Tab-separated table of C-alpha atoms in Angstrom:
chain	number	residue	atom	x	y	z
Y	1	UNK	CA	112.306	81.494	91.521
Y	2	UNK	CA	108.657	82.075	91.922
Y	3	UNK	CA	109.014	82.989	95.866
Y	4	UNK	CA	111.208	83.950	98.355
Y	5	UNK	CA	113.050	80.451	99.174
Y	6	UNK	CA	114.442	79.155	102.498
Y	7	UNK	CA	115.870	76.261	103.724
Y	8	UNK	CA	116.086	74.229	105.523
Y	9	UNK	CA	112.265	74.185	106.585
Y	10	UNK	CA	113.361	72.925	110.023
Y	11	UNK	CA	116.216	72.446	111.699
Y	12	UNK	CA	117.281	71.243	115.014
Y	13	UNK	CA	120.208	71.262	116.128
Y	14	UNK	CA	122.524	70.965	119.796
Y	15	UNK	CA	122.956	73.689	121.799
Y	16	UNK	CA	126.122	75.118	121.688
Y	17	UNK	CA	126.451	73.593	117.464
Y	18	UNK	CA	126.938	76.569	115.039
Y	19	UNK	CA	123.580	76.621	112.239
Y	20	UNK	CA	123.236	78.529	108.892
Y	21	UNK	CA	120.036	79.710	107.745
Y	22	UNK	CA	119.878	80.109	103.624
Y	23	UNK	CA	117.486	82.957	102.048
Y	24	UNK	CA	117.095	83.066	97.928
Y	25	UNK	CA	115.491	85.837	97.478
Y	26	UNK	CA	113.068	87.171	94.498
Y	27	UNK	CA	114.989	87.133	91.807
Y	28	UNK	CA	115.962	90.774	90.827
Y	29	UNK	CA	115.364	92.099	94.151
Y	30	UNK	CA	117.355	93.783	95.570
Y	31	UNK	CA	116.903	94.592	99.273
Y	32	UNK	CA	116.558	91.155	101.670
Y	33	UNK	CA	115.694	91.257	105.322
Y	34	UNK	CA	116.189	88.852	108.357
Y	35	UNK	CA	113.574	88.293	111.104
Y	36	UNK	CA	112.987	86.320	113.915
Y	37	UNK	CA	109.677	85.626	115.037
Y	38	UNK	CA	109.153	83.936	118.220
Y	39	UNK	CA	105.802	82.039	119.078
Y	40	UNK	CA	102.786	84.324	119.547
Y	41	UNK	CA	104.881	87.480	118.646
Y	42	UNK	CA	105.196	89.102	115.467
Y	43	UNK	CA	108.475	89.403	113.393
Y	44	UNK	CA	111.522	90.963	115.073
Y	45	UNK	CA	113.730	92.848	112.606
Y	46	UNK	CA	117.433	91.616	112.404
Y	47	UNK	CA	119.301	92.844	109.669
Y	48	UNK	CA	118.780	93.908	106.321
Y	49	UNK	CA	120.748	94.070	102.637
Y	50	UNK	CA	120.987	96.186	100.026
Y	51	UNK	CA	122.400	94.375	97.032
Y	52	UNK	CA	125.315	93.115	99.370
Y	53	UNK	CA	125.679	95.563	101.487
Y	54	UNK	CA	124.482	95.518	105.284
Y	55	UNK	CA	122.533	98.576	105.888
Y	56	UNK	CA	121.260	97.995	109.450
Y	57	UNK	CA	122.212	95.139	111.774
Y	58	UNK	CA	120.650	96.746	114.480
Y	59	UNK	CA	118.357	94.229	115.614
Y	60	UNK	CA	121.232	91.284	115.958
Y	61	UNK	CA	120.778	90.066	119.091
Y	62	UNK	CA	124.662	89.531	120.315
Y	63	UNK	CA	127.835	88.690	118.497
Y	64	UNK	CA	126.820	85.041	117.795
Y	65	UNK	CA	124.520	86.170	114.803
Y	66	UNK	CA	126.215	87.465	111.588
Y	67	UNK	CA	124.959	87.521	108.090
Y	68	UNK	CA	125.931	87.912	104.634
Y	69	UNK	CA	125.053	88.554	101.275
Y	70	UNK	CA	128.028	88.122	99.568
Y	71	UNK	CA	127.113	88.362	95.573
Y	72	UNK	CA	123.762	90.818	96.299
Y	73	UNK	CA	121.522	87.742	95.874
Y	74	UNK	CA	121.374	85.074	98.400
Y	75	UNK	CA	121.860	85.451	101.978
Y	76	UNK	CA	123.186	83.123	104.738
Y	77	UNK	CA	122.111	83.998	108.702
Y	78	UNK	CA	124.815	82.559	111.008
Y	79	UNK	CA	124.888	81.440	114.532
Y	80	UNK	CA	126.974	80.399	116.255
Y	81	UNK	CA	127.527	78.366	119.978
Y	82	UNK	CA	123.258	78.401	119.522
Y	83	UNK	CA	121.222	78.484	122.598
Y	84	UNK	CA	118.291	77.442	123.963
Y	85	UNK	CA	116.444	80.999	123.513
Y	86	UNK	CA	117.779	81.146	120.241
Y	87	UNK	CA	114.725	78.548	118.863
Y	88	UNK	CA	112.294	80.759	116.562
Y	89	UNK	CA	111.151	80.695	113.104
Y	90	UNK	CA	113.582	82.932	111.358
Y	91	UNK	CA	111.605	84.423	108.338
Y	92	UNK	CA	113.385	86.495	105.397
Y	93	UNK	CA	112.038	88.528	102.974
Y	94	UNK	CA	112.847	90.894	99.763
Y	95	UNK	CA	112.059	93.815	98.144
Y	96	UNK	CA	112.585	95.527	95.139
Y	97	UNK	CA	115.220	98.828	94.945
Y	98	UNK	CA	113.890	102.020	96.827
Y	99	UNK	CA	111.402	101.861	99.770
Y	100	UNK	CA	108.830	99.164	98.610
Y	101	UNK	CA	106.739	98.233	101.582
Y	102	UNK	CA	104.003	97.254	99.457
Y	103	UNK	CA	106.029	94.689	97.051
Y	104	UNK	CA	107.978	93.273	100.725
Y	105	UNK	CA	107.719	89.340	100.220
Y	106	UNK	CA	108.469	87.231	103.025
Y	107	UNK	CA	109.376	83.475	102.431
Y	108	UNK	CA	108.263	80.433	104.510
Y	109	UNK	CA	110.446	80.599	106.941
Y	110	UNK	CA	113.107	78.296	108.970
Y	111	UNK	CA	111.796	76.861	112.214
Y	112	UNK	CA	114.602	76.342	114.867
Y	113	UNK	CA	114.688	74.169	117.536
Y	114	UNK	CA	117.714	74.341	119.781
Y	115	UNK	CA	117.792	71.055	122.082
K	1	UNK	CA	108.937	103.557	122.055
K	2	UNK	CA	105.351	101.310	120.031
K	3	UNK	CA	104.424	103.864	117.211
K	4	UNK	CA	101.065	101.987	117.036
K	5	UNK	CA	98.038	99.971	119.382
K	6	UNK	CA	96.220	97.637	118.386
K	7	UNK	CA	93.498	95.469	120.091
K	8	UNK	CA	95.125	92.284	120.862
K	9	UNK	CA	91.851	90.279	119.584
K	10	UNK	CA	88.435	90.754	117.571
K	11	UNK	CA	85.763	88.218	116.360
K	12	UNK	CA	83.657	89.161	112.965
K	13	UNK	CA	81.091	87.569	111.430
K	14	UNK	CA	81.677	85.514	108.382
K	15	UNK	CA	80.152	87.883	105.606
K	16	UNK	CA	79.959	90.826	108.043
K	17	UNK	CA	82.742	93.751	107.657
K	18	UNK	CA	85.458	93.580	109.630
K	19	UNK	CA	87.161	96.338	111.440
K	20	UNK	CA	90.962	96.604	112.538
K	21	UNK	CA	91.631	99.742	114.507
K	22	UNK	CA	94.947	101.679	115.152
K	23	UNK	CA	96.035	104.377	116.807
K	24	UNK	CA	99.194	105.979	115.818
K	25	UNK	CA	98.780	109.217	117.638
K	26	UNK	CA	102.469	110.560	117.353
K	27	UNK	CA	103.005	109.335	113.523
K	28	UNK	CA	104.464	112.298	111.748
K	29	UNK	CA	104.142	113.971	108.255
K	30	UNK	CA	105.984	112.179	106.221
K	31	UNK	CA	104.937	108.774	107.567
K	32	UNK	CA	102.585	106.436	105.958
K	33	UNK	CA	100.273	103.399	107.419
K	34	UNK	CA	100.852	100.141	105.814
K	35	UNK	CA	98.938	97.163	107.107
K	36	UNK	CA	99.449	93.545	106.767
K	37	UNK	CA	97.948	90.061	107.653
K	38	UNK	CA	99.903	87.011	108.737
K	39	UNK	CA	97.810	83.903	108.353
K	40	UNK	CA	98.783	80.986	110.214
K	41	UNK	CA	102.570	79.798	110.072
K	42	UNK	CA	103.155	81.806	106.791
K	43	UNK	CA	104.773	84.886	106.190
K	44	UNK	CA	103.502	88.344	106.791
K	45	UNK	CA	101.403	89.844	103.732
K	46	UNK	CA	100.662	93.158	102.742
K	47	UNK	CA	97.486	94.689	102.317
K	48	UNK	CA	97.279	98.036	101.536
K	49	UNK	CA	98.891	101.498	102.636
K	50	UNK	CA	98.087	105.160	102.498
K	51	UNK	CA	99.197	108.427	104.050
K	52	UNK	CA	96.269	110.931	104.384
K	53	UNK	CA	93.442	109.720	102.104
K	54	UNK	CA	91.102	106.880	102.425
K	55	UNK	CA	92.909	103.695	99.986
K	56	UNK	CA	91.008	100.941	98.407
K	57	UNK	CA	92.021	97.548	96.569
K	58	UNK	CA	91.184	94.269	95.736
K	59	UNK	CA	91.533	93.108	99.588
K	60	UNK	CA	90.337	95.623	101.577
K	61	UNK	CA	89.654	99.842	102.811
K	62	UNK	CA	92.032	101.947	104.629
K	63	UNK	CA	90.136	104.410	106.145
K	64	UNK	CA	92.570	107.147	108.105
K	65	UNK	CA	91.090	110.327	110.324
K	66	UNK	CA	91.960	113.910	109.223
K	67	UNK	CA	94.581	114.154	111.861
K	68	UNK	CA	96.150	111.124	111.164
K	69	UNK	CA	95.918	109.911	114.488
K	70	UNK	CA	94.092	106.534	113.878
K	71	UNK	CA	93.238	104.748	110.759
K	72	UNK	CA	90.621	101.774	110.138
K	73	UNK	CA	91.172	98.985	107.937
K	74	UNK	CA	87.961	97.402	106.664
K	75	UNK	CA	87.501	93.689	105.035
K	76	UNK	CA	84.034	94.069	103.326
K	77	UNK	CA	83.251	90.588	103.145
K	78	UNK	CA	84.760	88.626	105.884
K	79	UNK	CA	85.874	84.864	105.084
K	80	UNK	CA	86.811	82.054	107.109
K	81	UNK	CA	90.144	82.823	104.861
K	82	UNK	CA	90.586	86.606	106.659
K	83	UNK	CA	91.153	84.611	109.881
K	84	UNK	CA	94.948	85.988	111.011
K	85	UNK	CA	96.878	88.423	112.907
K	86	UNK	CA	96.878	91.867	111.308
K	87	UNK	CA	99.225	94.063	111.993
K	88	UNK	CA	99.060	98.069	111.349
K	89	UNK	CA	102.730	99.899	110.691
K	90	UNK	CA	103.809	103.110	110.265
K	91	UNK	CA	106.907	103.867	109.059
K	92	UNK	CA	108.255	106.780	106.362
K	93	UNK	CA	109.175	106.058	102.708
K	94	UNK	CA	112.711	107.463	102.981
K	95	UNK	CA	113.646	104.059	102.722
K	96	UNK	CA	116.576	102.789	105.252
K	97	UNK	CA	114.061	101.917	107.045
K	98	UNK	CA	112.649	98.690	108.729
K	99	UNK	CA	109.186	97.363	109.168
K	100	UNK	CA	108.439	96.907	112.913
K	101	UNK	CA	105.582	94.633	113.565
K	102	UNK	CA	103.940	94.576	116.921
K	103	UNK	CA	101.833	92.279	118.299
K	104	UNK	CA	98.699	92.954	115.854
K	105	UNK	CA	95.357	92.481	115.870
K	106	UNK	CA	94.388	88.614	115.812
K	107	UNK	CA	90.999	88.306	113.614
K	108	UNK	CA	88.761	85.448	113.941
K	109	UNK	CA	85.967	84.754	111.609
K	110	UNK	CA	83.141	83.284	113.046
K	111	UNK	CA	81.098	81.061	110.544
């Protein structure tokens, strides 16, 4: 595609219900990031890929987040037994291979509501 | 440990220049500055980058001291459109690395 995709746009969802967040990245990139981004705060780093591997899931919050990018392409954010602090937009975004700051594209984001 | 500050808010003058200061006092050698915008509920955006001498491009100036211990980015024309939170990174090239956004700048354009 054109863009970095995401869906669902919104989702909300019970607490304590597991969600999965879906990022299609550029096509032909190859590193994809996770962020969470909470209301008047910028993005908070999560995890990141290269092709399929998980370089850095340092900024996971606890054991109920995992993600995956199984075939190097697109990437699924999980969590589980969600909470009430756990509503945020959760953004992704890809990059080309190397360090490419400057060709980073984020997509539009899913917007989480835990009731 | 922030690597950069930023004023939390600035107003500019449709048509004026605007700008964004940052101090990144500790940044080291082999760090560069990147800046971005986020406007609205979209995504972050990048803008430009440089490591020791002044960058321009189609969007905007990056304007960074000799001792790399603040930087400047300029928006020559202002717009309604420039209206967003700007944030100013540093981080290396090394790769492995990942972009840590503060809290930014948030720019208002005044018409």
């Amino acid at each position: 595609g054109a863009g970095v995709s995401q869906s669902p746009r919104y989702k909300v969802t019970k607490r304590g219900q597991d969600v999965a967040l879906r990022c299609d990245p550029i096509s032909g990139h190859v590193s994809l990031y996770w962020y969470r981004q909470a209301l008047g705060q910028g993005p908070e780093f999560l995890t990141y890929f290269n092709y399929e591997a998980q370089q850095d899931k340092s900024g996971l919050p606890n054991d109920r987040f995992s993600a995956e990018r199984p075939e190097g392409s697109i990437s699924t954010l999980t969590i589980q037994r969600t909470e009430q602090r756990d509503s945020a937009m959760y953004r992704c975004a890809s990059s080309p291979a190397g360090p490419s700051y400057e060709k980073l594209f984020f997509g539009s984001g899913t917007q989480l509501s835990v009731l | 440990d922030a690597k950069t500050t930023q004023p939390p808010s600035m107003d500019c003058a449709e048509g004026r220049a605007a700008n964004l200061p940052c101090n990144h006092s500790t940044i080291s050698g082999n760090e560069y500055v990147y800046w971005y915008r986020q406007i609205h509920s979209q995504g972050p955006q990048y803008i430009i980058h440089g490591l020791k001498n002044n960058e321009t491009n189609e969007m905007a100036s990056l304007i960074i001291t000799e001792d790399r211990k603040s930087s400047t980015l300029i928006l020559p024309h202002a717009t309604l459109r420039d209206t967003a939170v700007y944030y100013c990174i540093v981080i290396s090239n090394f790769g492995n690395e990942k972009l840590t956004f503060g809290t930014g700048t948030r720019l208002t354009i005044i018409p």
